[in-house]
Amino acid sequence: MTAGRTAIVTGGGRGIGAAVARALTARGLRVTVFARTEAQVRAVVAEGGAARAVAGDVRSAAAVERLVAEHEAALGPLDVLVNGAGILARGLAEHTAPETFREVLDVNLVGPFLCARAAIPGMKARGRGRIVNVASISGTVGTAEAAAYNASKWGLIGLTRCLAEELRDHGVQCVAVSPGSTDTEMLARTPFPPRMSADEVARVVVFAALDAPDAITGANLEVYG
């Protein structure tokens, strides 16, 4: 049963995040979408894909803590956290500025850590919850001109498995979903052709968040297309 349950989706203004928000809403969850671009998250709410839109930066611990607190005050206890926010920087390693490398890790890896850190106490207290981290097949391979992005996704899969171990005795599961080439604005900045839609990836995220057994915790679900 999903009636009365709630979710937060970061990176929920476009691409996979927006598709996940729509899919969770269709299953009856009350969803808050969170992203840096306010117009995008408001558009998702306007089309009926989410209940609340919040603009903010996953790199800010204060913003993330405020997000969780305000979500629970407005919609109820947080049952599902989907960490979908991500950015891409391409270029040879020797041409990548250190600040660019750090920014990618801050959004793609530190951001999910901060969001999980804010969500976990309430989930543990209630003895239930799901955290789904949207990783990538780039988190299991090496790709030329993608050192920052791939490193962040390798780290995100590792974070997922560590959180799964910490939370398994508290009724909280943590799962990674690693899509291949998905038809998004981000993929359009790479040389790779799309092999699946954001809606197809969202179906796997929803499975991990709602339908999969507790024993899935720590898994990395690879979706290659």
PDB file of C-alpha atoms in Angstrom, residues 120 123-129 161-174 214 217:
ATOM      1  CA  ILE A 120      17.981   8.874   8.188  1.00  0.00           C
ATOM      2  CA  MET A 123      13.440   6.855   9.043  1.00  0.00           C
ATOM      3  CA  LYS A 124      15.291   5.027  11.806  1.00  0.00           C
ATOM      4  CA  ALA A 125      12.914   6.352  14.451  1.00  0.00           C
ATOM      5  CA  ARG A 126       9.944   5.027  12.461  1.00  0.00           C
ATOM      6  CA  GLY A 127      11.665   1.768  11.556  1.00  0.00           C
ATOM      7  CA  ARG A 128      11.053   2.131   7.833  1.00  0.00           C
ATOM      8  CA  GLY A 129      12.282   3.962   4.740  1.00  0.00           C
ATOM      9  CA  ARG A 161      26.468  -0.074   0.108  1.00  0.00           C
ATOM     10  CA  CYS A 162      27.819   1.505   3.291  1.00  0.00           C
ATOM     11  CA  LEU A 163      24.438   3.026   4.156  1.00  0.00           C
ATOM     12  CA  ALA A 164      22.759  -0.323   3.492  1.00  0.00           C
ATOM     13  CA  GLU A 165      24.998  -1.956   6.080  1.00  0.00           C
ATOM     14  CA  GLU A 166      24.430   0.793   8.637  1.00  0.00           C
ATOM     15  CA  LEU A 167      20.649   0.788   8.197  1.00  0.00           C
ATOM     16  CA  ARG A 168      19.698  -2.845   7.573  1.00  0.00           C
ATOM     17  CA  ASP A 169      18.891  -3.471  11.257  1.00  0.00           C
ATOM     18  CA  HIS A 170      16.685  -0.365  11.410  1.00  0.00           C
ATOM     19  CA  GLY A 171      14.151  -1.252   8.709  1.00  0.00           C
ATOM     20  CA  VAL A 172      15.667   1.172   6.199  1.00  0.00           C
ATOM     21  CA  GLN A 173      16.969   0.059   2.812  1.00  0.00           C
ATOM     22  CA  CYS A 174      19.396   1.821   0.470  1.00  0.00           C
ATOM     23  CA  ASP A 214      13.873  -5.589   1.901  1.00  0.00           C
ATOM     24  CA  THR A 217      19.279  -3.383   0.239  1.00  0.00           C
TER      25      THR A 217
END
